Short mmCIF file of C-alpha atoms in Angstrom, two decimals:
data_model
loop_
_atom_site.label_atom_id
_atom_site.label_comp_id
_atom_site.label_asym_id
_atom_site.label_seq_id
_atom_site.Cartn_x
_atom_site.Cartn_y
_atom_site.Cartn_z
CA ASP A 123 -18.16 6.62 -1.16
CA VAL A 124 -14.64 6.63 -2.58
CA LYS A 125 -14.18 3.20 -4.77
CA VAL A 126 -11.14 1.23 -6.10
CA THR A 127 -12.73 -2.13 -8.15
CA GLN A 128 -10.72 -4.77 -9.61
CA SER A 129 -12.27 -7.17 -12.10
CA SER A 130 -11.78 -10.02 -10.25
CA ARG A 131 -11.19 -11.44 -6.95
CA TYR A 132 -9.76 -14.51 -7.72
CA LEU A 133 -8.55 -15.99 -10.53
CA VAL A 134 -6.81 -19.18 -12.38
CA LYS A 135 -4.50 -19.06 -15.43
CA ARG A 136 -1.88 -21.97 -16.78
CA THR A 137 1.64 -21.09 -17.38
CA GLY A 138 1.72 -19.29 -21.01
CA GLU A 139 -1.84 -17.31 -21.25
CA LYS A 140 -2.00 -13.75 -21.43
CA VAL A 141 -3.82 -12.35 -18.10
CA PHE A 142 -5.42 -8.97 -18.05
CA LEU A 143 -6.04 -7.51 -14.15
CA GLU A 144 -8.18 -4.78 -14.44
CA CYS A 145 -9.02 -1.36 -11.97
CA VAL A 146 -11.24 1.48 -12.06
CA GLN A 147 -11.52 4.38 -9.89
CA ASP A 148 -14.46 6.96 -9.40
CA MET A 149 -12.73 9.32 -7.72
CA ASP A 150 -10.74 11.42 -10.82
CA HIS A 151 -7.58 10.84 -9.30
CA GLU A 152 -4.28 11.65 -11.19
CA ASN A 153 -2.19 8.65 -9.91
CA MET A 154 -2.61 4.59 -10.14
CA PHE A 155 -0.53 1.94 -8.72
CA TRP A 156 -0.20 -1.70 -9.56
CA TYR A 157 1.55 -3.58 -6.52
CA ARG A 158 2.03 -7.15 -5.50
CA GLN A 159 1.68 -8.62 -2.22
CA ASP A 160 3.67 -11.62 -1.06
CA PRO A 161 4.39 -13.45 2.85
CA GLY A 162 7.23 -11.35 3.86
CA LEU A 163 7.69 -9.24 1.06
CA GLY A 164 5.08 -6.67 2.00
CA LEU A 165 3.88 -4.77 -0.73
CA ARG A 166 6.30 -4.32 -3.86
CA LEU A 167 5.27 -1.77 -6.65
CA ILE A 168 4.82 -3.30 -10.09
CA TYR A 169 4.25 -0.36 -12.11
CA PHE A 170 2.09 3.46 -11.58
CA SER A 171 0.89 5.91 -14.02
CA TYR A 172 0.67 9.62 -13.06
CA ASP A 173 -1.80 10.43 -15.96
CA VAL A 174 -3.26 9.03 -18.78
CA LYS A 175 -1.09 7.65 -21.28
CA MET A 176 2.23 7.76 -18.95
CA LYS A 177 3.77 5.00 -16.97
CA GLU A 178 6.52 4.71 -14.94
CA LYS A 179 8.07 1.09 -13.58
CA GLY A 180 8.02 0.19 -10.29
CA ASP A 181 10.16 -1.87 -8.41
CA ILE A 182 9.54 -4.98 -9.78
CA PRO A 183 8.28 -4.26 -13.96
CA GLU A 184 9.84 -7.78 -15.18
CA GLY A 185 7.14 -9.75 -16.87
CA TYR A 186 4.50 -7.24 -16.26
CA SER A 187 3.24 -4.30 -18.57
CA VAL A 188 -0.01 -1.66 -18.49
CA SER A 189 -2.48 0.20 -19.81
CA ARG A 190 -4.01 3.85 -18.72
CA GLU A 191 -5.99 4.49 -21.73
CA LYS A 192 -8.60 6.66 -19.40
CA LYS A 193 -7.97 8.30 -16.24
CA GLU A 194 -10.51 6.32 -14.38
CA ARG A 195 -8.84 3.04 -16.20
CA PHE A 196 -5.62 1.53 -15.00
CA SER A 197 -4.77 -2.29 -16.23
CA LEU A 198 -2.26 -4.72 -15.54
CA ILE A 199 -0.93 -7.21 -18.45
CA LEU A 200 1.04 -10.47 -17.71
CA GLU A 201 1.79 -11.09 -21.41
CA SER A 202 3.09 -14.85 -20.60
CA ALA A 203 1.51 -15.62 -17.03
CA SER A 204 4.13 -17.86 -15.20
CA THR A 205 4.25 -19.66 -12.08
CA ASN A 206 6.38 -17.15 -10.05
CA GLN A 207 3.81 -14.44 -10.86
CA THR A 208 0.82 -16.32 -8.79
CA SER A 209 0.18 -13.65 -5.69
CA MET A 210 -2.33 -10.93 -4.56
CA TYR A 211 -1.92 -7.72 -6.65
CA LEU A 212 -3.29 -4.34 -5.31
CA CYS A 213 -4.29 -1.56 -7.34
CA ALA A 214 -4.42 1.46 -5.94
CA SER A 215 -5.20 5.07 -6.84
CA ARG A 216 -4.24 8.38 -4.95
CA LYS A 217 -5.05 12.70 -5.38
CA VAL A 218 -1.39 13.71 -5.99
CA GLY A 219 -0.38 15.02 -2.45
CA HIS A 220 -3.40 13.09 -0.34
CA GLU A 221 -3.28 9.26 0.61
CA GLN A 222 -4.07 6.18 -1.12
CA PHE A 223 -7.00 4.87 -2.22
CA PHE A 224 -6.60 0.70 -2.29
CA GLY A 225 -8.48 -2.59 -4.13
CA PRO A 226 -9.68 -5.22 -3.09
CA GLY A 227 -7.46 -7.52 -4.24
CA THR A 228 -6.95 -10.31 -7.12
CA ARG A 229 -5.79 -13.37 -5.93
CA LEU A 230 -3.93 -15.03 -9.19
CA THR A 231 -2.81 -18.61 -9.27
CA VAL A 232 -0.74 -19.49 -12.40
CA LEU A 233 -0.96 -23.21 -12.97
CA ILE B 158 14.72 1.97 -3.91
CA LEU B 159 13.73 3.23 -0.35
CA ASN B 160 14.84 1.64 2.03
CA VAL B 161 11.78 1.33 5.11
CA GLU B 162 12.42 -0.46 7.80
CA GLN B 163 9.57 -1.31 10.07
CA SER B 164 10.07 -2.94 13.98
CA PRO B 165 8.86 -5.14 15.22
CA GLN B 166 7.83 -7.65 12.24
CA SER B 167 5.25 -8.77 15.36
CA LEU B 168 3.24 -7.80 18.57
CA HIS B 169 0.99 -9.76 20.52
CA VAL B 170 -0.47 -7.82 23.56
CA GLN B 171 -3.89 -7.93 25.80
CA GLU B 172 -6.34 -6.13 25.68
CA GLY B 173 -6.05 -2.89 27.32
CA ASP B 174 -2.04 -2.59 26.49
CA SER B 175 -0.64 0.01 24.88
CA THR B 176 1.77 -0.19 22.28
CA ASN B 177 4.01 1.68 19.84
CA PHE B 178 6.23 0.57 16.48
CA THR B 179 8.73 2.83 14.54
CA CYS B 180 9.07 3.06 11.28
CA SER B 181 12.93 4.17 9.93
CA PHE B 182 13.61 6.20 6.46
CA PRO B 183 16.12 7.89 4.72
CA SER B 184 15.60 11.65 5.88
CA SER B 185 17.08 13.48 2.78
CA ASN B 186 14.53 13.83 -0.06
CA PHE B 187 11.91 13.19 2.59
CA TYR B 188 8.22 14.85 1.05
CA ALA B 189 5.59 12.62 3.62
CA LEU B 190 5.33 9.60 5.53
CA HIS B 191 1.81 7.62 5.56
CA TRP B 192 0.70 4.89 8.18
CA TYR B 193 -1.79 2.59 6.47
CA ARG B 194 -3.40 -0.34 8.34
CA TRP B 195 -4.23 -3.81 6.98
CA GLU B 196 -6.83 -5.77 8.43
CA THR B 197 -6.89 -9.39 6.77
CA ALA B 198 -8.95 -10.02 3.47
CA LYS B 199 -9.79 -6.57 3.59
CA SER B 200 -7.92 -3.43 1.44
CA PRO B 201 -5.17 -1.21 3.27
CA GLU B 202 -6.35 1.69 4.73
CA ALA B 203 -4.78 5.40 5.19
CA LEU B 204 -4.43 6.30 8.67
CA PHE B 205 -2.13 9.55 8.77
CA VAL B 206 -0.39 11.43 5.94
CA MET B 207 2.43 13.57 7.74
CA THR B 208 4.65 16.35 6.30
CA LEU B 209 6.05 18.04 8.76
CA ASN B 210 9.02 17.59 11.29
CA GLY B 211 7.68 17.20 14.88
CA ASP B 212 3.43 16.16 13.68
CA GLU B 213 1.75 14.86 15.23
CA LYS B 214 -1.05 13.33 14.17
CA LYS B 215 -4.39 11.63 16.09
CA LYS B 216 -7.22 9.31 15.15
CA GLY B 217 -9.48 8.01 18.31
CA ARG B 218 -6.64 6.25 20.16
CA ILE B 219 -4.34 5.52 17.82
CA SER B 220 -1.36 8.78 17.03
CA ALA B 221 1.96 9.38 15.48
CA THR B 222 4.83 11.20 15.33
CA LEU B 223 7.33 12.29 12.94
CA ASN B 224 11.11 12.93 12.44
CA THR B 225 12.51 14.16 8.98
CA LYS B 226 15.56 14.90 10.02
CA GLU B 227 16.47 10.93 11.74
CA GLY B 228 14.02 9.57 9.72
CA TYR B 229 11.31 8.26 11.85
CA SER B 230 7.74 8.07 12.80
CA TYR B 231 6.10 6.34 15.83
CA LEU B 232 2.76 5.07 15.62
CA TYR B 233 1.08 4.07 19.07
CA ILE B 234 -2.01 2.61 20.37
CA LYS B 235 -3.57 3.22 23.48
CA GLY B 236 -5.12 0.88 24.95
CA SER B 237 -5.68 -2.00 22.05
CA GLN B 238 -8.83 -3.43 21.22
CA PRO B 239 -8.77 -6.80 19.70
CA GLU B 240 -10.29 -4.56 16.50
CA ASP B 241 -6.76 -3.27 16.48
CA SER B 242 -5.25 -6.72 15.50
CA ALA B 243 -3.81 -5.92 11.60
CA THR B 244 -0.69 -5.30 10.47
CA TYR B 245 0.23 -1.41 10.12
CA LEU B 246 2.59 -0.15 7.47
CA CYS B 247 4.40 3.02 6.70
CA ALA B 248 5.54 4.34 3.40
CA PRO B 249 7.33 7.50 2.63
CA THR B 250 7.82 9.92 -0.46
CA THR B 251 9.67 11.99 -1.79
CA GLY B 252 7.50 14.68 -3.69
CA THR B 253 4.01 15.06 -4.79
CA ALA B 254 2.95 12.96 -7.32
CA SER B 255 6.12 10.31 -6.59
CA LYS B 256 5.42 6.85 -5.51
CA LEU B 257 4.96 5.26 -2.05
CA THR B 258 7.25 2.46 -0.59
CA PHE B 259 5.87 0.45 1.71
CA GLY B 260 7.46 -1.21 5.05
CA THR B 261 7.05 -4.81 5.09
CA GLY B 262 5.10 -3.73 7.61
CA THR B 263 3.70 -4.44 11.88
CA ARG B 264 1.35 -7.30 12.51
CA LEU B 265 -0.13 -6.71 15.35
CA GLN B 266 -2.38 -9.35 17.07
CA VAL B 267 -4.49 -8.35 19.60
CA THR B 268 -5.84 -11.05 22.42
CA LEU B 269 -8.82 -10.78 25.06
#
């Protein structure tokens, strides 16, 4: 049974805090992705990685960074959280040329 | 950023009705078109990955067609059931390793 897991389902942080969202997949997928989902805006890509230590900016990378030190793990970092980063964050992974598998999501609230 | 449009934005049907949605995308540099179903409080799940012009895929009561030359795909649900209630997302991609660009989805609600 394929699996993408995220470190937290719900997270509450304060403005200015550094936030780490962790994602782990057990399918040996090359590609991993971070999205945020906001009402009326659909899924928007923040960053993606197509291999270890490789990363590319998605459509809305401002205010975020990522880390991929191991193939199975892709971390999203909010260097200094702001209230406009309150959102649902979804991680996904994909074998090249195949469908994408999503994690359960992390609902982040920044106060 | 690819321009992906889905219509309608939302749809409310009765149990037993058949329905269809549209996904429009740029036809240039096309590689594949993905369809996903996203139920409330769950993660999106893949329905189909389609690559060939004229392709038709089926999974139970759900089927999809693809026209890569004109840049659209249709998703059909035959005899809708309440468990079909979800948001249906499409996402084209321009290469094997490239990112998916998701549309904003069609939200389907099926009532008894």
